[in-house]
Tab-separated table of C-alpha atoms and ligand atoms in Angstrom:
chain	number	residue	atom	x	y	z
A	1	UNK	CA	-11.532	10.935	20.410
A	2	UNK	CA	-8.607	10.426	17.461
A	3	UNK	CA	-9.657	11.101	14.020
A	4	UNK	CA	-8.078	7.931	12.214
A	5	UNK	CA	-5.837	9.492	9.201
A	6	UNK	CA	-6.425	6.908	6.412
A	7	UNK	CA	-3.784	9.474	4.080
A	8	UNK	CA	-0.822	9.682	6.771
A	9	UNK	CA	-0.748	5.639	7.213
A	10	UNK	CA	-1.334	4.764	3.015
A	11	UNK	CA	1.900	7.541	2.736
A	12	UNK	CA	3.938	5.515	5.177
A	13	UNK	CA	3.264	2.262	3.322
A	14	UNK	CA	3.428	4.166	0.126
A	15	UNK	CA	7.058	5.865	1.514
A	16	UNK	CA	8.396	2.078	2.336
A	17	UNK	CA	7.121	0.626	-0.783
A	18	UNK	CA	8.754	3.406	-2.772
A	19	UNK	CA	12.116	3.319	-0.941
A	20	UNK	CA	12.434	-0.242	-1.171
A	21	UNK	CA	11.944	-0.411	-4.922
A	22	UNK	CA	13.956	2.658	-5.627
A	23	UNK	CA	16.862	0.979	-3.455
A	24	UNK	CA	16.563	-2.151	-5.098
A	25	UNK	CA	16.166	-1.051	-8.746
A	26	UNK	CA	13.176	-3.396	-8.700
A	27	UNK	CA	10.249	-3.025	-11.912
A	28	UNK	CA	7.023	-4.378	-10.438
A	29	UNK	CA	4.309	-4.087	-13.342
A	30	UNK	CA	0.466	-3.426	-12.501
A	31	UNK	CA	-2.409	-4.316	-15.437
A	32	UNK	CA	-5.463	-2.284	-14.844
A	33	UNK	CA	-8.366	-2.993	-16.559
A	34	UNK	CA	-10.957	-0.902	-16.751
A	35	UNK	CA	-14.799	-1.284	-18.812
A	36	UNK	CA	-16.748	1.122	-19.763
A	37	UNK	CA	-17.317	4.951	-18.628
A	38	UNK	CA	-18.582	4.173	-14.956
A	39	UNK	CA	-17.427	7.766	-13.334
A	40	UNK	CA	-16.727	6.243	-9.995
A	41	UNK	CA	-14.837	3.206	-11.566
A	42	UNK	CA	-12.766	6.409	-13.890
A	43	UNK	CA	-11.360	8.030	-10.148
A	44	UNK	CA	-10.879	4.445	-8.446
A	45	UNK	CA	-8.001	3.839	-11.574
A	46	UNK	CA	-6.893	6.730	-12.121
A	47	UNK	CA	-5.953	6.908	-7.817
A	48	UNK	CA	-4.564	3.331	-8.919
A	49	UNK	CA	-2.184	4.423	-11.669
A	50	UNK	CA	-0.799	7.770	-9.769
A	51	UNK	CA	-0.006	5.288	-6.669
A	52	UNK	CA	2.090	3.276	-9.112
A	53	UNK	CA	4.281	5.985	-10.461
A	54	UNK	CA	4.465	6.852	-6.802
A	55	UNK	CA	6.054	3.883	-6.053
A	56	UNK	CA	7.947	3.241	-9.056
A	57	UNK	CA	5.712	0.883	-10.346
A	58	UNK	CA	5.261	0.642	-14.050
A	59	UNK	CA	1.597	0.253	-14.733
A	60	UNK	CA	-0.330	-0.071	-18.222
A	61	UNK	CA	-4.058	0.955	-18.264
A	62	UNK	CA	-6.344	-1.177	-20.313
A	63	UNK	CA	-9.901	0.969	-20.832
A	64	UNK	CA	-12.092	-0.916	-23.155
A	65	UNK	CA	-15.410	0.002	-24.554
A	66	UNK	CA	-18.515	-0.680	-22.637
A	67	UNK	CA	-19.269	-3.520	-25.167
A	68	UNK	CA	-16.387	-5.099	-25.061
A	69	UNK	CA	-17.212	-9.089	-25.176
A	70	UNK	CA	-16.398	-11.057	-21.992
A	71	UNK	CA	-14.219	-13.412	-24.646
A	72	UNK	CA	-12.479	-10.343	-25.643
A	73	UNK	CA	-11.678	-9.342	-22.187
A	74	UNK	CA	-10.636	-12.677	-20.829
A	75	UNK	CA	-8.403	-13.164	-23.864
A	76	UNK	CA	-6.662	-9.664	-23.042
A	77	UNK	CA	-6.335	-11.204	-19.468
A	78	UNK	CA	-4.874	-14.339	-20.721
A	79	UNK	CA	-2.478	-12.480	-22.309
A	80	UNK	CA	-1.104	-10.374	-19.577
A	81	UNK	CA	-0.909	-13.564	-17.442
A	82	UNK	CA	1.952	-14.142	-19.976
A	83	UNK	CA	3.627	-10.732	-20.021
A	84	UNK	CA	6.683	-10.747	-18.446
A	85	UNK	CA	6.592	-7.475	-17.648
A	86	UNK	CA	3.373	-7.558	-15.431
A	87	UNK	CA	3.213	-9.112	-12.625
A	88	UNK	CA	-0.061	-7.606	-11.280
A	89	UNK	CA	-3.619	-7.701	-13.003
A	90	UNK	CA	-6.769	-5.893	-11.790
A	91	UNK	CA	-10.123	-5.308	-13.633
A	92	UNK	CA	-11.853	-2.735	-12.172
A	93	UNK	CA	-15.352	-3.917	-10.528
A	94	UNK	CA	-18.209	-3.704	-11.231
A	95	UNK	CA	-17.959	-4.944	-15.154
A	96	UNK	CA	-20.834	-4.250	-17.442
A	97	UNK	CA	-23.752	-6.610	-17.115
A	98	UNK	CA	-23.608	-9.013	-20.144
A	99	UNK	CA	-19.939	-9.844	-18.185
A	100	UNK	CA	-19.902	-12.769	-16.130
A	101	UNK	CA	-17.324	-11.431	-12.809
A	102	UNK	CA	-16.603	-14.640	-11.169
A	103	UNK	CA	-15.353	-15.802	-14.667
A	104	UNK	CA	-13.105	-13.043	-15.701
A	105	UNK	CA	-11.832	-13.112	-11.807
A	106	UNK	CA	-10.911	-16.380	-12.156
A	107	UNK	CA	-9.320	-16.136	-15.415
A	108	UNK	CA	-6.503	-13.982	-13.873
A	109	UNK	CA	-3.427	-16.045	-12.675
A	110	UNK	CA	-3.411	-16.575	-9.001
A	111	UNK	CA	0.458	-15.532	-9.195
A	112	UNK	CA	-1.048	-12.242	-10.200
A	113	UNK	CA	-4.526	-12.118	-8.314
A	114	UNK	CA	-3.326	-8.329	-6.898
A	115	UNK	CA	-6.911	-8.078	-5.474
A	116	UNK	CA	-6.878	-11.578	-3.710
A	117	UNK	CA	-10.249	-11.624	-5.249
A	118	UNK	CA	-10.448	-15.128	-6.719
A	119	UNK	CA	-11.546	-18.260	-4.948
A	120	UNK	CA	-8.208	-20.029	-4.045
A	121	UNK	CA	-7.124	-16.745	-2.805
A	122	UNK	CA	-10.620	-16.057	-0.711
A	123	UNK	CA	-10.290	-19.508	0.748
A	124	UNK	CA	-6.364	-18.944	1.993
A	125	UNK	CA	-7.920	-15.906	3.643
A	126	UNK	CA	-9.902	-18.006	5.549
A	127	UNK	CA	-7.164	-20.555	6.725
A	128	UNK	CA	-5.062	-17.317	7.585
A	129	UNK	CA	-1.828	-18.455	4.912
A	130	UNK	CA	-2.344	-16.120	1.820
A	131	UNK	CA	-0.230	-14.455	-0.400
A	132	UNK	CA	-2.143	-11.485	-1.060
A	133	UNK	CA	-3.911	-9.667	1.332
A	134	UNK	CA	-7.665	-8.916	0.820
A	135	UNK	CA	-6.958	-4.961	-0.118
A	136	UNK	CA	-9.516	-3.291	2.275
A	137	UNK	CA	-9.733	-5.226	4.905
A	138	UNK	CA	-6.049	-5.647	5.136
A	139	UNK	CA	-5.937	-1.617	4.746
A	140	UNK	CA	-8.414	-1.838	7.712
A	141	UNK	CA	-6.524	-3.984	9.901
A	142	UNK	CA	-2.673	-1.778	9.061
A	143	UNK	CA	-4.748	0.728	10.621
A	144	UNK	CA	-5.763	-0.469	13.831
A	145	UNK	CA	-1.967	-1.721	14.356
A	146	UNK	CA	-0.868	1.816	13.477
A	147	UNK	CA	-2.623	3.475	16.113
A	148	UNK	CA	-1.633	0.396	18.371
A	149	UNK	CA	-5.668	-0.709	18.803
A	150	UNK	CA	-5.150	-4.254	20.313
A	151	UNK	CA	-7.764	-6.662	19.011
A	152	UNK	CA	-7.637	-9.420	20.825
A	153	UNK	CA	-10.266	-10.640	23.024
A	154	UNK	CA	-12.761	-7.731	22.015
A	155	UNK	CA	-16.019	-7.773	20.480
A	156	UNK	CA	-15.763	-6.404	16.942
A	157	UNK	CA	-18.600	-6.462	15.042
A	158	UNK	CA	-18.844	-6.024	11.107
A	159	UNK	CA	-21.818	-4.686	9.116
A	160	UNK	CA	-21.714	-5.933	5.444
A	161	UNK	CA	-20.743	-9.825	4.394
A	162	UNK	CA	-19.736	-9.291	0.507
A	163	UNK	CA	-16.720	-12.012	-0.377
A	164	UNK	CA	-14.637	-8.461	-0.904
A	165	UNK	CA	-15.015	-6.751	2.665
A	166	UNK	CA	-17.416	-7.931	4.735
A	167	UNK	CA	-16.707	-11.579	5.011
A	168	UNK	CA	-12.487	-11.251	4.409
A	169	UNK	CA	-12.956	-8.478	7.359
A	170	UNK	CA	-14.466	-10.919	9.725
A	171	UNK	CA	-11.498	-13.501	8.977
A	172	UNK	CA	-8.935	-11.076	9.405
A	173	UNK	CA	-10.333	-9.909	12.856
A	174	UNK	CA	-10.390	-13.450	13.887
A	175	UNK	CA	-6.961	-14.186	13.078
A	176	UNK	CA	-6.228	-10.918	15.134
A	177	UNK	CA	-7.969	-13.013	17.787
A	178	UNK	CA	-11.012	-10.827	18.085
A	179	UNK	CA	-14.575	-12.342	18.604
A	180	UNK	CA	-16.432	-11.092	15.696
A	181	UNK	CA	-20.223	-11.240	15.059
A	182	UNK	CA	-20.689	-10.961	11.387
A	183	UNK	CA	-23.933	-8.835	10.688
A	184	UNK	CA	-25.798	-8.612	7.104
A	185	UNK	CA	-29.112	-7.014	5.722
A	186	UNK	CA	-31.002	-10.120	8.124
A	187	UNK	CA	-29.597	-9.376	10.912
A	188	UNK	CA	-32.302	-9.245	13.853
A	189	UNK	CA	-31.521	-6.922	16.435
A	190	UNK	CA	-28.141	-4.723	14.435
A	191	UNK	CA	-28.677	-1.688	17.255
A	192	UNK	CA	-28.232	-4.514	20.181
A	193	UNK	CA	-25.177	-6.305	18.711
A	194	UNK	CA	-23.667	-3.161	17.470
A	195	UNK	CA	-24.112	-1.310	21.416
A	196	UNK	CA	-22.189	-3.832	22.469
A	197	UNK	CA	-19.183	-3.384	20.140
A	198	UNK	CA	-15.631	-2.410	21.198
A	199	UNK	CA	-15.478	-2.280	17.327
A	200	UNK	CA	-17.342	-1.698	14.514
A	201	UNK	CA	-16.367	-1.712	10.998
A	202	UNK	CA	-19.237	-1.283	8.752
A	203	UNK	CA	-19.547	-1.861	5.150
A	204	UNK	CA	-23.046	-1.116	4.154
A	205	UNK	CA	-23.295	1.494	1.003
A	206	UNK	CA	-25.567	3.365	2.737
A	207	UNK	CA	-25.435	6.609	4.241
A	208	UNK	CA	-26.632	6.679	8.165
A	209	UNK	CA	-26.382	2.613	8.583
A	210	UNK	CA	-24.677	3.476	11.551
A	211	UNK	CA	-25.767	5.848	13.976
A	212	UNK	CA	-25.017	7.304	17.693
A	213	UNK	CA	-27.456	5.376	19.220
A	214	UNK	CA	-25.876	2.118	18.122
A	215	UNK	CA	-22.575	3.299	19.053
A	216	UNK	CA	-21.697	2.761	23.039
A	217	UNK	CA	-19.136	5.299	24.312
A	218	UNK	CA	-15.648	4.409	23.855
A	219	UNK	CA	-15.753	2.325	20.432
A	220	UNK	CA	-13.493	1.958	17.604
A	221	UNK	CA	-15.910	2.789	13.996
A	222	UNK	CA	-14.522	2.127	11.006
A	223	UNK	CA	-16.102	3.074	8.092
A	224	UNK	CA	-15.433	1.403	4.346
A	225	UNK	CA	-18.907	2.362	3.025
A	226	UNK	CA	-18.533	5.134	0.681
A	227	UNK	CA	-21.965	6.874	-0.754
A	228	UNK	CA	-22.351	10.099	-2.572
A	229	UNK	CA	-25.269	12.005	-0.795
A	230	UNK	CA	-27.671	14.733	-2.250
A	231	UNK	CA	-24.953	17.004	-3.166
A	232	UNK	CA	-22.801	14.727	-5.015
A	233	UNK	CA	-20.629	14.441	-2.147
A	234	UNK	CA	-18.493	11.385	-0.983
A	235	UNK	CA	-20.248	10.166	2.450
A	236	UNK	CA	-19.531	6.680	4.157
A	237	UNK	CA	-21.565	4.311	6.068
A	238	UNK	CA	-21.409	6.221	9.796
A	239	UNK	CA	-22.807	9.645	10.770
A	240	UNK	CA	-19.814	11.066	11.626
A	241	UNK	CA	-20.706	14.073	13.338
A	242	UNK	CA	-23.195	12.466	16.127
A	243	UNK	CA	-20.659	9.063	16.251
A	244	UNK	CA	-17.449	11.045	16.455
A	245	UNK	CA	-18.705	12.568	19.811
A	246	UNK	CA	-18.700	8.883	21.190
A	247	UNK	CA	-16.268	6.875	19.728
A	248	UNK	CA	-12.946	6.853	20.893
A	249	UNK	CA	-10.979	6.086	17.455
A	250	UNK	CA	-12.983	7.063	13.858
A	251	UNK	CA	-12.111	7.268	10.518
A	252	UNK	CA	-13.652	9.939	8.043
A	253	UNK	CA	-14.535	9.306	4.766
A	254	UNK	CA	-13.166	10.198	2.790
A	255	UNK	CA	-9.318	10.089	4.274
A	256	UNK	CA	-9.856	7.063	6.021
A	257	UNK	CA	-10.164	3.595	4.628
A	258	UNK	CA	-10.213	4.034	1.554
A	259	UNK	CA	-6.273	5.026	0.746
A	260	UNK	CA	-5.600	2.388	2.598
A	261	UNK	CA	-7.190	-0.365	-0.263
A	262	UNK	CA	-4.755	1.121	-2.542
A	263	UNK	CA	-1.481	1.371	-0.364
A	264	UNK	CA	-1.962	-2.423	-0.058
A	265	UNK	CA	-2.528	-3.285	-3.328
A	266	UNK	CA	0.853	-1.518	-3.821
A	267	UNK	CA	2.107	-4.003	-0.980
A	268	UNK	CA	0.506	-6.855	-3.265
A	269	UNK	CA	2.023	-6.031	-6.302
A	270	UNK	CA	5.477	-5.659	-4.708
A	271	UNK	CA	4.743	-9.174	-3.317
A	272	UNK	CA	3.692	-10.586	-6.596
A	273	UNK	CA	6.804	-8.959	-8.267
A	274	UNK	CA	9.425	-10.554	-5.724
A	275	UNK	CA	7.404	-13.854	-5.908
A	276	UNK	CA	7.542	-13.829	-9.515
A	277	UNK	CA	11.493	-13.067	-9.900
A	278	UNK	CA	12.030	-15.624	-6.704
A	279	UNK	CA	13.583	-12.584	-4.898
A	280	UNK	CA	13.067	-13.138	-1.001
B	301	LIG	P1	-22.138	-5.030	-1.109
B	301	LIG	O1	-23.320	-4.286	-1.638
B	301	LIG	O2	-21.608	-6.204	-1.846
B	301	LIG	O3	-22.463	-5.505	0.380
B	301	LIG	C1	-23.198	-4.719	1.267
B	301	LIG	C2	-23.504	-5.551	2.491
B	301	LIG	O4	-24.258	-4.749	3.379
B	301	LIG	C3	-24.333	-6.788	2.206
B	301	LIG	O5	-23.655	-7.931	2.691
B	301	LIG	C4	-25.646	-6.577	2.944
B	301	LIG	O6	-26.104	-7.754	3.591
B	301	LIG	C5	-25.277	-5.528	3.965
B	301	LIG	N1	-26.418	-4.674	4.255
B	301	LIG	C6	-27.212	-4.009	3.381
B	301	LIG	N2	-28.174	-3.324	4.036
B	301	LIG	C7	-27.985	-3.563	5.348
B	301	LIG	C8	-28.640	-3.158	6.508
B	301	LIG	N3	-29.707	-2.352	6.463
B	301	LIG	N4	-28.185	-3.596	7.692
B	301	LIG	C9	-27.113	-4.408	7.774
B	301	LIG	N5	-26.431	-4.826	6.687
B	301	LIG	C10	-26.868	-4.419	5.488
B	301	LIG	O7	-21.026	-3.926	-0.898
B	301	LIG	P2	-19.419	-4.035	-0.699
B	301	LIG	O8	-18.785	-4.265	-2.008
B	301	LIG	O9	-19.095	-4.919	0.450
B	301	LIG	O10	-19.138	-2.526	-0.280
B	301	LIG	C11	-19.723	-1.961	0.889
B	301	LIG	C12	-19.423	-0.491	0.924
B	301	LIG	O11	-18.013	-0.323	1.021
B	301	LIG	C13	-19.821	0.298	-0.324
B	301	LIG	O12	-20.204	1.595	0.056
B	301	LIG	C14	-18.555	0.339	-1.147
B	301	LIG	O13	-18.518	1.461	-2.014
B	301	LIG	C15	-17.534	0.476	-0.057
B	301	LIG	N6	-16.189	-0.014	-0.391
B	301	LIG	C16	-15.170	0.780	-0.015
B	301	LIG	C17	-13.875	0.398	-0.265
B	301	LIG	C18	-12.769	1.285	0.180
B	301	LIG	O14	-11.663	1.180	-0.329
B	301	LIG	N7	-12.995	2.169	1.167
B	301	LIG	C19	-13.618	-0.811	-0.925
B	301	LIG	C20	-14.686	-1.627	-1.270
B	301	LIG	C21	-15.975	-1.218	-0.981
């Protein structure tokens, strides 16, 4: 069994990304947007920010006030989708409840959609010609090529179908040529499908969604959920210890997926930045 190592792949991307920039004298600029004081939301843009100045990115961090107005915000985001000097913008999910997401997703410019979260962008995903990649499944998929885990013609299955991992996940696998059974909270029969996996990538949020029994011996488990258990501590999806003594390939959480959503939005804001100066 390999332990999948989520921090040695991001570092490589990171490493390329930083070289390439540094070589070229390029500027990308990344917008974050952040509202209100959710703790988890704090350490998801604050990992953003450091893996910009690791890459020679220049970033600007926009934290507003938990009452900010969704006008207010959408004007800021108007605004950026002017600046010159940005050429990536990403507001930090989830946003308070009196904000509407879809519309403050779709307010960004596509040009600068870093998160490939809007519609147009969601839709390319599923005709397999997009610009940006969908961050975590992307991250997902540079890991299974890293470790050289050919796809094609195996049965991956995926736990979770959000527009943000679940469903982009299932695309991606597909146009890796995998045959993928998309499985959601009414799924009859998850145990079944899942034993029959060569790989599983689950996106739940919930701790034990995936355990040995479902596993058959020999599988690929990848696991994007991340939880914090009783003690405050991060947990994803799978139980690792039981599942680990099965699967052939798994990654831990945390050190798995999750660097990996943030190395390629660094690939995506590189991309917007040489899209938006026409460099090739
Ligand atoms: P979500 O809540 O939008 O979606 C969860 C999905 O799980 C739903 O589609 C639901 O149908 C399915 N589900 C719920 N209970 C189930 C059950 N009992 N059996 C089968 N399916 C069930 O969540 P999301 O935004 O897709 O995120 C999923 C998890 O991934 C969360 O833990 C989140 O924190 C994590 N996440 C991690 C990263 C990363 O970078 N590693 C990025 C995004 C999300």
């Amino acid at each position: 069994m390999t332990i999948i190592n989520g921090k040695e792949v991001s570092q490589k991307l990171k490493d390329d990304i930083a070289a390439e920039v540094k070589e070229n004298g390029y500027t990308p600029g990344l917008a974050v947007i952040i509202v209100g004081d959710d703790p988890a939301s704090r350490v998801y843009v604050n990992n953003k920010k450091k893996a910009c100045a690791y890459c020679g990115f220049h970033s600007e961090e926009y934290a507003l006030a938990e009452n900010t107005t969704q006008s207010e915000l959408i004007a800021l985001i108007e605004r950026l989708n002017q600046d010159e000097n940005i050429d990536g913008i990403l507001c930090q999910l989830p946003l308070p409840r009196h904000i509407d997401e879809k519309a403050v997703i779709e307010a960004i410019a596509p040009a600068k959609d870093v998160d490939a979260f809007c519609e147009a962008d969601v839709g390319k995903v599923m005709i397999g010609n997009y610009t940006f990649s969908p961050c975590t499944p992307a991250g997902v998929m540079e890991l299974l090529k890293y470790y050289h885990i050919d796809v094609s013609g195996k049965n991956a299955v995926v736990i979770g179908r959000s527009n943000i991992v679940g469903k982009p996940m299932a695309m991606l696998l597909l146009h890796a040529d995998a045959t993928v059974t998309l499985c959601h909270s009414k799924t009859a029969d998850l145990k079944d499908i899942c034993r029959r996996a060569d790989i599983i990538v689950s996106a739940v949020g919930r701790i034990g969604a995936v355990s040995a029994d479902m596993v058959r011996d020999g599988a690929v488990v990848i696991d994007v959920g991340i939880n914090r258990n009783s003690e405050g501590k991060l947990q994803g999806d799978v139980d690792y210890e039981a599942v680990k003594e099965k699967a052939s390939y798994i990654t831990p959480v945390p050190g798995g997926v999750g660097p990996m959503t943030i190395a390629v939005l660094m690939q995506n804001t590189l991309k917007a930045y040489k899209n938006n100066k026409k460099i090739d």
